[in-house]
PDB file of C-alpha atoms and ligand atoms in Angstrom:
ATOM      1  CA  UNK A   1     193.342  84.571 -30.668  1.00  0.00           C
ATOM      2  CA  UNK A   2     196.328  86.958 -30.974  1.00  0.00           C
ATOM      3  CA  UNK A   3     195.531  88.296 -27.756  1.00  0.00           C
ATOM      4  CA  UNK A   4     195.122  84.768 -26.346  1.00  0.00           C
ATOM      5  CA  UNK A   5     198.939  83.902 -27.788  1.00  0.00           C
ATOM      6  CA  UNK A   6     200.544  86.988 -26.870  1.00  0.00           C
ATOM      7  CA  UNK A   7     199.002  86.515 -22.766  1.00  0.00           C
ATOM      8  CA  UNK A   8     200.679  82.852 -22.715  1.00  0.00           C
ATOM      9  CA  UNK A   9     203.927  84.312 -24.285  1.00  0.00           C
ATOM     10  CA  UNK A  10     204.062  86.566 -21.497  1.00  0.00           C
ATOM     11  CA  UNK A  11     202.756  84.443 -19.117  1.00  0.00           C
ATOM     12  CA  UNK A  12     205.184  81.472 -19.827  1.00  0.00           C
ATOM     13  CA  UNK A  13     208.175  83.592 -21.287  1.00  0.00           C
ATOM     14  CA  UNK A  14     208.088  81.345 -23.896  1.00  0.00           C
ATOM     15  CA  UNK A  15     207.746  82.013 -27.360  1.00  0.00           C
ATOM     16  CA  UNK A  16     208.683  78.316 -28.409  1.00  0.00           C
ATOM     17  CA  UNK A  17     206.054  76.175 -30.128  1.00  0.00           C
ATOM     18  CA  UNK A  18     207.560  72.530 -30.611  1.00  0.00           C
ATOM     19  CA  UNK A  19     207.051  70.771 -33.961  1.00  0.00           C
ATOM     20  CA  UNK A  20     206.271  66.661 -32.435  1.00  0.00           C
ATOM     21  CA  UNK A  21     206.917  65.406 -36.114  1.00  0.00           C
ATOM     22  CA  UNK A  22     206.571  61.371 -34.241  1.00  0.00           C
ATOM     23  CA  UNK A  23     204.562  58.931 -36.386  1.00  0.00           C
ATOM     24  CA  UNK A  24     203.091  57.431 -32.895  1.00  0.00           C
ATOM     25  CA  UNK A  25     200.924  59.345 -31.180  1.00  0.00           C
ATOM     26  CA  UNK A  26     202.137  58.426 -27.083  1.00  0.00           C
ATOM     27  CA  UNK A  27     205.710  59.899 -28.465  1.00  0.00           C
ATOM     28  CA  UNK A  28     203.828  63.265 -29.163  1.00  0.00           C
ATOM     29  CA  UNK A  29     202.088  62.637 -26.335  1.00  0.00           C
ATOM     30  CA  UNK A  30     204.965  61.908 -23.784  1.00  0.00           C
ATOM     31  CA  UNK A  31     206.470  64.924 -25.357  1.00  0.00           C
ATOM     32  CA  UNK A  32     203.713  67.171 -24.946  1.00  0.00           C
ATOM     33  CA  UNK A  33     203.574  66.582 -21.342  1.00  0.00           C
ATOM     34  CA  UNK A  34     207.361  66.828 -20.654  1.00  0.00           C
ATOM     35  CA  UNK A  35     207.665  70.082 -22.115  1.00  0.00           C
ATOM     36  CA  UNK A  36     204.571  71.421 -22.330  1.00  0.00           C
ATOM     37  CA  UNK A  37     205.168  74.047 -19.122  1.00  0.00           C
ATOM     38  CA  UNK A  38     207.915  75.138 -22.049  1.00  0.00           C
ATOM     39  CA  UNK A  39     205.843  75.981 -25.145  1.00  0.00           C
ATOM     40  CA  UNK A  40     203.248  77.693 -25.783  1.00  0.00           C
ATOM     41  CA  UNK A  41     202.298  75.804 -28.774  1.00  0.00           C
ATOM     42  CA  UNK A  42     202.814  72.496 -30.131  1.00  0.00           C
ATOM     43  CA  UNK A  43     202.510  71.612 -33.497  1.00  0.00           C
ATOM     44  CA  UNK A  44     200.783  68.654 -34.775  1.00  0.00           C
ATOM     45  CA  UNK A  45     200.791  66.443 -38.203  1.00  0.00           C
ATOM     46  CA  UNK A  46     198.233  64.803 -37.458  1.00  0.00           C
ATOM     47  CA  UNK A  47     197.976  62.692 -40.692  1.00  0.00           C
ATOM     48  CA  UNK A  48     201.726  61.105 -40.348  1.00  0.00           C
ATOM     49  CA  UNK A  49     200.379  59.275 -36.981  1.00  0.00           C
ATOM     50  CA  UNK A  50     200.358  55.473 -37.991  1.00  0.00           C
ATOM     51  CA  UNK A  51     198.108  54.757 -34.730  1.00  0.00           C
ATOM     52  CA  UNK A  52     195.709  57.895 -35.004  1.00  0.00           C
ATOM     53  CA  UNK A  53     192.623  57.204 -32.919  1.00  0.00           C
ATOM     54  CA  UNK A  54     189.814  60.154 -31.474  1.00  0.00           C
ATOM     55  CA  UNK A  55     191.470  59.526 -28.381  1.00  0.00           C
ATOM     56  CA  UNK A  56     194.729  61.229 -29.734  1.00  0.00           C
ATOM     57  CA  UNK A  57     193.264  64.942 -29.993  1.00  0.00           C
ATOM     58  CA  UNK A  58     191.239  64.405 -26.885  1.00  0.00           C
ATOM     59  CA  UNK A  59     194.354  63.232 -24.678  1.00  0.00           C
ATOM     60  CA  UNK A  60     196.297  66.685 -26.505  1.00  0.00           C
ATOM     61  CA  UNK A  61     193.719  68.815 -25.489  1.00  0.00           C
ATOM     62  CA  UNK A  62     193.672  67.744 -21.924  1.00  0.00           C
ATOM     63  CA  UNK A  63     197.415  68.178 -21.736  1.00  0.00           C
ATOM     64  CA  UNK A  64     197.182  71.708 -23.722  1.00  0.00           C
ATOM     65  CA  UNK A  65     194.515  72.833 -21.238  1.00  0.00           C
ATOM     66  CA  UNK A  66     196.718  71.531 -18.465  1.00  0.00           C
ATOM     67  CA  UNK A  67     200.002  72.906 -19.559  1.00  0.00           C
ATOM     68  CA  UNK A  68     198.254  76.196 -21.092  1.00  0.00           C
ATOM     69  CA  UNK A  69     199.407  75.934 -24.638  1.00  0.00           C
ATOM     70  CA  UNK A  70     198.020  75.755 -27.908  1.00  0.00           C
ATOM     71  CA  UNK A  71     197.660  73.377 -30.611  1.00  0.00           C
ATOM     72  CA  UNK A  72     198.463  74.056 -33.797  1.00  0.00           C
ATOM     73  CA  UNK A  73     197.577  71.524 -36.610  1.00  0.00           C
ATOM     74  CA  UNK A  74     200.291  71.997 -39.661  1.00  0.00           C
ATOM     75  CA  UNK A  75     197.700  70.549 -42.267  1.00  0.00           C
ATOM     76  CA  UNK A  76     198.879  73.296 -45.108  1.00  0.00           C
ATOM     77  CA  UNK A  77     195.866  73.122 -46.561  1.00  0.00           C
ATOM     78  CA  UNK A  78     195.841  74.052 -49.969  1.00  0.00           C
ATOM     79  CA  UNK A  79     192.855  73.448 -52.098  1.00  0.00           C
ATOM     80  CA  UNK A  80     189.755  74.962 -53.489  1.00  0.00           C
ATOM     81  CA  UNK A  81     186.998  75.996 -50.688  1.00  0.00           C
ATOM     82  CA  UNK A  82     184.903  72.710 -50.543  1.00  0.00           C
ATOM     83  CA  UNK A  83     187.638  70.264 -50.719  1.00  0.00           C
ATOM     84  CA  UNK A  84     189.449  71.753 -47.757  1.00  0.00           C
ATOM     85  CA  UNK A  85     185.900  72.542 -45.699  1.00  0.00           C
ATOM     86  CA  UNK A  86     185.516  68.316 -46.265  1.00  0.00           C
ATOM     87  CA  UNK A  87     189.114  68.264 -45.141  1.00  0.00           C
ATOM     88  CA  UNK A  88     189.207  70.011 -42.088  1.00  0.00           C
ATOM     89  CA  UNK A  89     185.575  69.235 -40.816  1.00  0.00           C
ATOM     90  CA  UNK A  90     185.768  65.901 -41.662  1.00  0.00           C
ATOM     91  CA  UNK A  91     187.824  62.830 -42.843  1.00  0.00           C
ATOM     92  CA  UNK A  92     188.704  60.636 -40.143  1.00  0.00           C
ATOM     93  CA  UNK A  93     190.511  63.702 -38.123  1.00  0.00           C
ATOM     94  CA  UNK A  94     188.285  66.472 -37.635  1.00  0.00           C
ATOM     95  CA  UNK A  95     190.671  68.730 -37.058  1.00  0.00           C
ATOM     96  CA  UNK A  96     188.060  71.354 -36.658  1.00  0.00           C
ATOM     97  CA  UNK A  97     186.969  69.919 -33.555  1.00  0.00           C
ATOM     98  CA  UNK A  98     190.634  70.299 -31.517  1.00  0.00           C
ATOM     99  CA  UNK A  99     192.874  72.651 -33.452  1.00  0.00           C
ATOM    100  CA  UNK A 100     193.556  76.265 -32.180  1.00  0.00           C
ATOM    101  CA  UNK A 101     195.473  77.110 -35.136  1.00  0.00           C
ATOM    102  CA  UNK A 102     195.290  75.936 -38.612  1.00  0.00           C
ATOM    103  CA  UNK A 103     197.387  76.581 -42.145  1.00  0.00           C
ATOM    104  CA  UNK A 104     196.675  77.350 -45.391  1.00  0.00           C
ATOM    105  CA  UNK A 105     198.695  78.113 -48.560  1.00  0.00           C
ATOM    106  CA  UNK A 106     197.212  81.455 -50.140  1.00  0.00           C
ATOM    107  CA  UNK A 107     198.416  80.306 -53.725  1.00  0.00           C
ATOM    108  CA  UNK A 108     194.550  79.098 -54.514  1.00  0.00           C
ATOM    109  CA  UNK A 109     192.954  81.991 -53.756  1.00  0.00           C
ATOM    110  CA  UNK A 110     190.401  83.811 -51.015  1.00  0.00           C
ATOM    111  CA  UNK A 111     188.323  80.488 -51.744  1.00  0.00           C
ATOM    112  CA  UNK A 112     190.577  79.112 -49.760  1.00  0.00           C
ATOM    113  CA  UNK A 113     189.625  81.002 -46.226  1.00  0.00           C
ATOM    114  CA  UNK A 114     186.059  80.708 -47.128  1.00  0.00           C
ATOM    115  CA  UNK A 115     185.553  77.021 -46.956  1.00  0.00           C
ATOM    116  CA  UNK A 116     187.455  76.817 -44.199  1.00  0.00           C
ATOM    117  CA  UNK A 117     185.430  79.340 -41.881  1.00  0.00           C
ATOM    118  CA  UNK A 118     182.430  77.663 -43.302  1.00  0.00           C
ATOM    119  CA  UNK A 119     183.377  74.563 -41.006  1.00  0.00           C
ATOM    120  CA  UNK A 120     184.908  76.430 -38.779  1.00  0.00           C
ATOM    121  CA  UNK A 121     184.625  76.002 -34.695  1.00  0.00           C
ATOM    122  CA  UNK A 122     186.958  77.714 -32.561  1.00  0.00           C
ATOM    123  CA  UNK A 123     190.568  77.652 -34.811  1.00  0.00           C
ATOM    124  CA  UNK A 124     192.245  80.334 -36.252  1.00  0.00           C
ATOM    125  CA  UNK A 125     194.160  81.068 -39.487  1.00  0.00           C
ATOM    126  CA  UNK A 126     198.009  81.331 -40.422  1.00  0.00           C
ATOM    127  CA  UNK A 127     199.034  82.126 -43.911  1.00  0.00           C
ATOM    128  CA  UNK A 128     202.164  81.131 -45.470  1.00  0.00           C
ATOM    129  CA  UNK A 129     203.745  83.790 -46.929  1.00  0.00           C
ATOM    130  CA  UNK A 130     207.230  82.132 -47.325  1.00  0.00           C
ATOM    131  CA  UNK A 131     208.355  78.442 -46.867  1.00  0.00           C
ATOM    132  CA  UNK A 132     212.040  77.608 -45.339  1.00  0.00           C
ATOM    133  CA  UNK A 133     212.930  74.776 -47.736  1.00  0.00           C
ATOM    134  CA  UNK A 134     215.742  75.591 -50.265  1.00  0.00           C
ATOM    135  CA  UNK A 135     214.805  76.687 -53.763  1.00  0.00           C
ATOM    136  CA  UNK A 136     210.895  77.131 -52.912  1.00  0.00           C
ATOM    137  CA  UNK A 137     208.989  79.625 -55.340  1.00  0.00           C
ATOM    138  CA  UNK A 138     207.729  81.983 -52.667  1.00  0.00           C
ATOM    139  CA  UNK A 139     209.024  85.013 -53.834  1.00  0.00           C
ATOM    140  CA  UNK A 140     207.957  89.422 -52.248  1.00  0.00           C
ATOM    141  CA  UNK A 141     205.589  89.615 -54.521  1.00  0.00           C
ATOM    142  CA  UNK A 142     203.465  86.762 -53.096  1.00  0.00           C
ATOM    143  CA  UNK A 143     204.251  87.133 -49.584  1.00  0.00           C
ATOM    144  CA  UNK A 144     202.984  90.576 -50.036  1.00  0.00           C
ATOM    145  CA  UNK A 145     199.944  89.827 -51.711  1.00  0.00           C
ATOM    146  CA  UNK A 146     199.532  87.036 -48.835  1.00  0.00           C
ATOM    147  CA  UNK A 147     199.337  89.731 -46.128  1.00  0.00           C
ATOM    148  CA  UNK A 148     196.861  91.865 -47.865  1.00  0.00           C
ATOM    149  CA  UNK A 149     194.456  88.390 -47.972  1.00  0.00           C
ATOM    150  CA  UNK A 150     195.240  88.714 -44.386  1.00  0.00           C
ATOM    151  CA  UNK A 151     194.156  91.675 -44.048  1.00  0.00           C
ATOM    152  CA  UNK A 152     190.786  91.362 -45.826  1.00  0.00           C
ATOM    153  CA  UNK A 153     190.193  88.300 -43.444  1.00  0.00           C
ATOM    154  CA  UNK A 154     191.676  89.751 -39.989  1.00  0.00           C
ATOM    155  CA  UNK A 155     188.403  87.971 -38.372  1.00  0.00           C
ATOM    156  CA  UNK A 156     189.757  84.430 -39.561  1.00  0.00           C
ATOM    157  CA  UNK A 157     193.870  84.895 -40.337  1.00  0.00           C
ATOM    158  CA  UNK A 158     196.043  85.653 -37.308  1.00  0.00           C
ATOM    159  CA  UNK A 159     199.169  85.438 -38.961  1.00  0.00           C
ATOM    160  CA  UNK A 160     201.969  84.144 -41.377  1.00  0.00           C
ATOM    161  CA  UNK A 161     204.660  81.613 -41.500  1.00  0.00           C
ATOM    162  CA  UNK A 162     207.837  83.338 -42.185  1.00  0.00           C
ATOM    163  CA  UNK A 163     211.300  82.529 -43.201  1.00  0.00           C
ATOM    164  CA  UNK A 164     214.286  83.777 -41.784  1.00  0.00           C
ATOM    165  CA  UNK A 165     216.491  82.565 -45.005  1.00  0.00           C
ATOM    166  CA  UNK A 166     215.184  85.457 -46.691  1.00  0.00           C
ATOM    167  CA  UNK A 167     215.508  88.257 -44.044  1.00  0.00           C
ATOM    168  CA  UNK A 168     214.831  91.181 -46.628  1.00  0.00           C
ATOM    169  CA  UNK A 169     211.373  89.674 -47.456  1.00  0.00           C
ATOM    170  CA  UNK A 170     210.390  88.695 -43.932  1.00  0.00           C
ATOM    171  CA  UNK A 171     211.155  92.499 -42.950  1.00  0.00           C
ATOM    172  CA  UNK A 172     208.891  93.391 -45.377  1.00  0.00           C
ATOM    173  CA  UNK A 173     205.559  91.159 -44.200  1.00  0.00           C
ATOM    174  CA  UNK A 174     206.461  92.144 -40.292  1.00  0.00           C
ATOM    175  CA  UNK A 175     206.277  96.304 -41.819  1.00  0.00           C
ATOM    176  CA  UNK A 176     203.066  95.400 -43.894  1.00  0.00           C
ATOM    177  CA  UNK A 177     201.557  93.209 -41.265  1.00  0.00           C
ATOM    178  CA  UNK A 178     202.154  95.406 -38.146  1.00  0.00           C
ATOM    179  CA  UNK A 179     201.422  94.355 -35.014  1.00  0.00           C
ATOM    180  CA  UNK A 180     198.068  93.452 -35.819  1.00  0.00           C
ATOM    181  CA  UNK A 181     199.559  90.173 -36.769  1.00  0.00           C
ATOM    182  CA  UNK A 182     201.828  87.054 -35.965  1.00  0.00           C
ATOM    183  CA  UNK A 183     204.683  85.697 -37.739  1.00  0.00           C
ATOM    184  CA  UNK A 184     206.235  82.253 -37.006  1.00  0.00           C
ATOM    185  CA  UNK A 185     209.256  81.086 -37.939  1.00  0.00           C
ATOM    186  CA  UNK A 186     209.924  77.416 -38.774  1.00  0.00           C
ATOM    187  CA  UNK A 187     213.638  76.135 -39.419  1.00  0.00           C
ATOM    188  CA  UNK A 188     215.167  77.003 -35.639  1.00  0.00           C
ATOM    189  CA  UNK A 189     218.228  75.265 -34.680  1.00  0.00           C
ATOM    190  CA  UNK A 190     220.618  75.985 -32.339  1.00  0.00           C
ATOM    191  CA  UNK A 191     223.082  74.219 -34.666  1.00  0.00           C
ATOM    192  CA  UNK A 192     222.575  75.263 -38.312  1.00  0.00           C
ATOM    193  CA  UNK A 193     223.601  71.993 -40.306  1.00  0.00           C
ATOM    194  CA  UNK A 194     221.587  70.784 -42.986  1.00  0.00           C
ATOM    195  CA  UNK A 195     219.698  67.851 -42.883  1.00  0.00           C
ATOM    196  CA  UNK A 196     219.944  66.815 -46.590  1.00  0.00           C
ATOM    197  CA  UNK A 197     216.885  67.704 -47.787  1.00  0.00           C
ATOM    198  CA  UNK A 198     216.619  71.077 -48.168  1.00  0.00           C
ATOM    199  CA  UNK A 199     215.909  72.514 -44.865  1.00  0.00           C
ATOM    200  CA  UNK A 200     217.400  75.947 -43.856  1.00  0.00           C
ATOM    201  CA  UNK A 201     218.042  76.647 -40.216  1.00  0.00           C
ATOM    202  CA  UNK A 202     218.791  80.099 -38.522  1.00  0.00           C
ATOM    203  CA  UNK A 203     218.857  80.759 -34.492  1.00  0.00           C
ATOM    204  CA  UNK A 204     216.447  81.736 -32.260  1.00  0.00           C
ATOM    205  CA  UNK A 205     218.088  85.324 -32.742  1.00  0.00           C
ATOM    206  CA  UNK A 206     218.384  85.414 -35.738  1.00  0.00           C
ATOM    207  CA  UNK A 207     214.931  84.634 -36.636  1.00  0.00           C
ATOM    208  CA  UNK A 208     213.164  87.002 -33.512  1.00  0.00           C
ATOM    209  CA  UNK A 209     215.568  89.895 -35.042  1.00  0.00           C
ATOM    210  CA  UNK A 210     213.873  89.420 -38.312  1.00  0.00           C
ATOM    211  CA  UNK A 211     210.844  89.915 -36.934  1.00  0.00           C
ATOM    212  CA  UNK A 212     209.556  86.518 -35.906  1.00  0.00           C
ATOM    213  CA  UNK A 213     207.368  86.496 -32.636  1.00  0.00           C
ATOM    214  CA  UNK A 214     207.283  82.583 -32.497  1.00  0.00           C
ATOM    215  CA  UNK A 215     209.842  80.203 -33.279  1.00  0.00           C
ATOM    216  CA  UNK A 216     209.062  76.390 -34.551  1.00  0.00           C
ATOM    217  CA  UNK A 217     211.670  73.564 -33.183  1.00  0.00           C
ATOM    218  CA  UNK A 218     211.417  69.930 -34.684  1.00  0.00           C
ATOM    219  CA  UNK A 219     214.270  68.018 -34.709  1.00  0.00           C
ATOM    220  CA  UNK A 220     217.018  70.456 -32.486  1.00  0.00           C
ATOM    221  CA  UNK A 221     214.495  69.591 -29.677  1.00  0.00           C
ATOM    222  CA  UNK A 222     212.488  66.012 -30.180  1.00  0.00           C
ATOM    223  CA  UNK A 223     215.250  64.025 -31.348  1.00  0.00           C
ATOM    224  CA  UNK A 224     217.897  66.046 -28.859  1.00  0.00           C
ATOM    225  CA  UNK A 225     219.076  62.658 -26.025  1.00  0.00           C
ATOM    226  CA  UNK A 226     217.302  65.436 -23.105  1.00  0.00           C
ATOM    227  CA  UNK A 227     214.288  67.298 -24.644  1.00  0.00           C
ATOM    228  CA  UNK A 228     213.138  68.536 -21.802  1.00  0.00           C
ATOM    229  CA  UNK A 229     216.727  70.702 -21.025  1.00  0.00           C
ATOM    230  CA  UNK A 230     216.855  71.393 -24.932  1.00  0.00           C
ATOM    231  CA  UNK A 231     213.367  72.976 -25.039  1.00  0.00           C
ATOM    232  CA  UNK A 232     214.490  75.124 -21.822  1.00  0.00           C
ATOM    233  CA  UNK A 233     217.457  76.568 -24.183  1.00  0.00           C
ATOM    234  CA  UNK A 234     215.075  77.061 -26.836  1.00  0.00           C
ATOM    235  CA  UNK A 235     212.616  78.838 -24.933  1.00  0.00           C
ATOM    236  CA  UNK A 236     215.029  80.651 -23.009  1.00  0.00           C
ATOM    237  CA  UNK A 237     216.949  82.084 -26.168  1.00  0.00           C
ATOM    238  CA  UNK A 238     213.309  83.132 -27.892  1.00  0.00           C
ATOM    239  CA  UNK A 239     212.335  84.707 -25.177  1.00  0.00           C
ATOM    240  CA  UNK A 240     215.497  86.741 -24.294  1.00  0.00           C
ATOM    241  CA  UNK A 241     216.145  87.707 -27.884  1.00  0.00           C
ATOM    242  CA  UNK A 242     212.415  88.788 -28.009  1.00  0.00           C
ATOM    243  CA  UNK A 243     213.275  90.987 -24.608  1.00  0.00           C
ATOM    244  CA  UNK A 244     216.165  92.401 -26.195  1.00  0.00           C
ATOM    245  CA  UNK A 245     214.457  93.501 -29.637  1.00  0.00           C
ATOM    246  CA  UNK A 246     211.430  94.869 -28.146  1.00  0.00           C
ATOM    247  CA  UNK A 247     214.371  96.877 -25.752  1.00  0.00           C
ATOM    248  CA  UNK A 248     215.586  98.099 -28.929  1.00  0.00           C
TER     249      UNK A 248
HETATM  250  O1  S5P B 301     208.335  76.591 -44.402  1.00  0.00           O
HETATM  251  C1  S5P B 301     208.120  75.783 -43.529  1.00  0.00           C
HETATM  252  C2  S5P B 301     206.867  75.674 -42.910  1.00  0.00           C
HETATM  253  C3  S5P B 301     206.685  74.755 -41.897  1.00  0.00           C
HETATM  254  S1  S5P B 301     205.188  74.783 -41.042  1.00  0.00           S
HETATM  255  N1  S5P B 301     209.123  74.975 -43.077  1.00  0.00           N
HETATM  256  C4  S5P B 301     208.951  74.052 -42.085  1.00  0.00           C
HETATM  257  O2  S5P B 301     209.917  73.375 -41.720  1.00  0.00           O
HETATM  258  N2  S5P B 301     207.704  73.890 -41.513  1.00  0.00           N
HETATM  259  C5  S5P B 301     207.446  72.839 -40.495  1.00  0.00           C
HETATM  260  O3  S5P B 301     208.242  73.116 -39.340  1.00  0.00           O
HETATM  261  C6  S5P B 301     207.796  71.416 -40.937  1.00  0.00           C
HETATM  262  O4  S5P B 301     206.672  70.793 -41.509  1.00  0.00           O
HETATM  263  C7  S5P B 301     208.240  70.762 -39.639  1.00  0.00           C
HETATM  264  O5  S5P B 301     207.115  70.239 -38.946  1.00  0.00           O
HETATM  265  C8  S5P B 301     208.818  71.899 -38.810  1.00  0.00           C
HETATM  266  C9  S5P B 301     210.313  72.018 -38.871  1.00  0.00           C
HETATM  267  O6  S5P B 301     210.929  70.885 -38.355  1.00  0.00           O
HETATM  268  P1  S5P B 301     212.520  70.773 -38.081  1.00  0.00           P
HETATM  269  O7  S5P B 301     212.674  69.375 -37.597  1.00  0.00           O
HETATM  270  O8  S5P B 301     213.237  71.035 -39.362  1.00  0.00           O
HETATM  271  O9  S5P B 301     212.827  71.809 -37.019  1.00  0.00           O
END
């Protein structure tokens, strides 16, 4: 799966996955399709759709096979083994069936990574090892001990979720991690205001200088007036600060 992401980074120069947070799923969908030749990823919630039908993952995965990019379902799952093998193989979203890339919080243990391989199909796994929101409790310690789960499971994990607010730290997972793994970085805005609720946004450069190789864009792009010219300014500033660090 690395492999896999790094080709369509290169492929596309873009190392922009889109976060559609819509509540209806022919918003994500429209989106999907405008920018898709943009991305590389798009990031679902699939369980803050008010409409959710089958249809919805099976429409996404056309588009993602058209547009060659992947999807990557931000469930966070976060519960012992069994519950989250019900929750990902089943429920009324079987995300196991259409997901490329899942998430899981590491705070509950290796049980964790074993239910959900035990239902798994084709999806791989990212950690988080830090959280963007203001305040949160991830601290070194347990991004550290995060990456060496990782590293027991390299057949299942592919990667982290990293912060840039905490450069120091996110330095520290890209130097345990290597190569041998990805980091994405959520809270991207061109702009860095706040939205009120704790969010904290950094650039594009910033973040690929701290070692991020993917950066995740909500609201800068989907509720921009022109997505489609906002994603090209996202992608286009990833994937030159990207060029410029690995020129470095
Ligand atoms: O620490 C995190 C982890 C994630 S996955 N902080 C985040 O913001 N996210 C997700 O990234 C969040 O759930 C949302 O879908 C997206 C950020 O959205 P934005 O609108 O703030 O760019």
């Amino acid at each position: 799966m690395i492999a896999k992401v790094r080709a369509i980074i290169q492929e596309k120069e873009s190392n922009l996955c889109v976060a559609a947070d819509f509540t209806k799923c022919e918003k994500v969908l429209d989106l999907a399709e405008k920018i898709g030749d943009e991305i590389c990823m798009l990031k679902t919630h699939v369980d803050i759709l008010e409409d959710f039908t089958p249809d919805f993952p099976k429409k996404l995965r056309a588009l993602a096979d058209r547009q060659n990019f992947l999807i990557f379902e931000d469930r966070k799952f976060a519960d012992i083994g069994n519950t989250v093998s019900l929750q990902f193989g089943g429920g009324i979203y079987h995300i196991s069936e259409w997901a490329d890339l899942i998430n899981a919080h590491s705070i509950v243990g290796e049980g964790i990574i074993d239910g959900l391989k035990k239902v798994n199909k084709n999806s791989a796994l990212i950690l988080l090892a830090q959280m963007t929101p203001e305040g949160n409790l991830f601290d070194e310690s347990y991004a550290l001990k995060t990456v060496a789960m990782a590293q027991e499971n390299s057949d299942f994990v592919v990667g982290f979720i990293g912060s840039s607010d905490r450069p120091e730290v996110l330095a520290k997972i890209r130097a345990a991690a290597g190569e041998d793994f990805l980091i994405l970085t959520p809270g991207i805005k061109l702009s860095s205001e706040s939205d009120g609720l704790g969010q904290t946004y950094n650039t594009p450069e910033k973040a690929i200088q701290n070692g991020a190789d993917i950066i995740i864009v909500g609201r800068g792009i989907y509720e921009s007036a022109d997505p489609i010219s906002e994603a090209e300014k996202y992608r286009a500033a990833g994937w030159n600060s990207m060029r410029k660090s690995a020129n470095e």
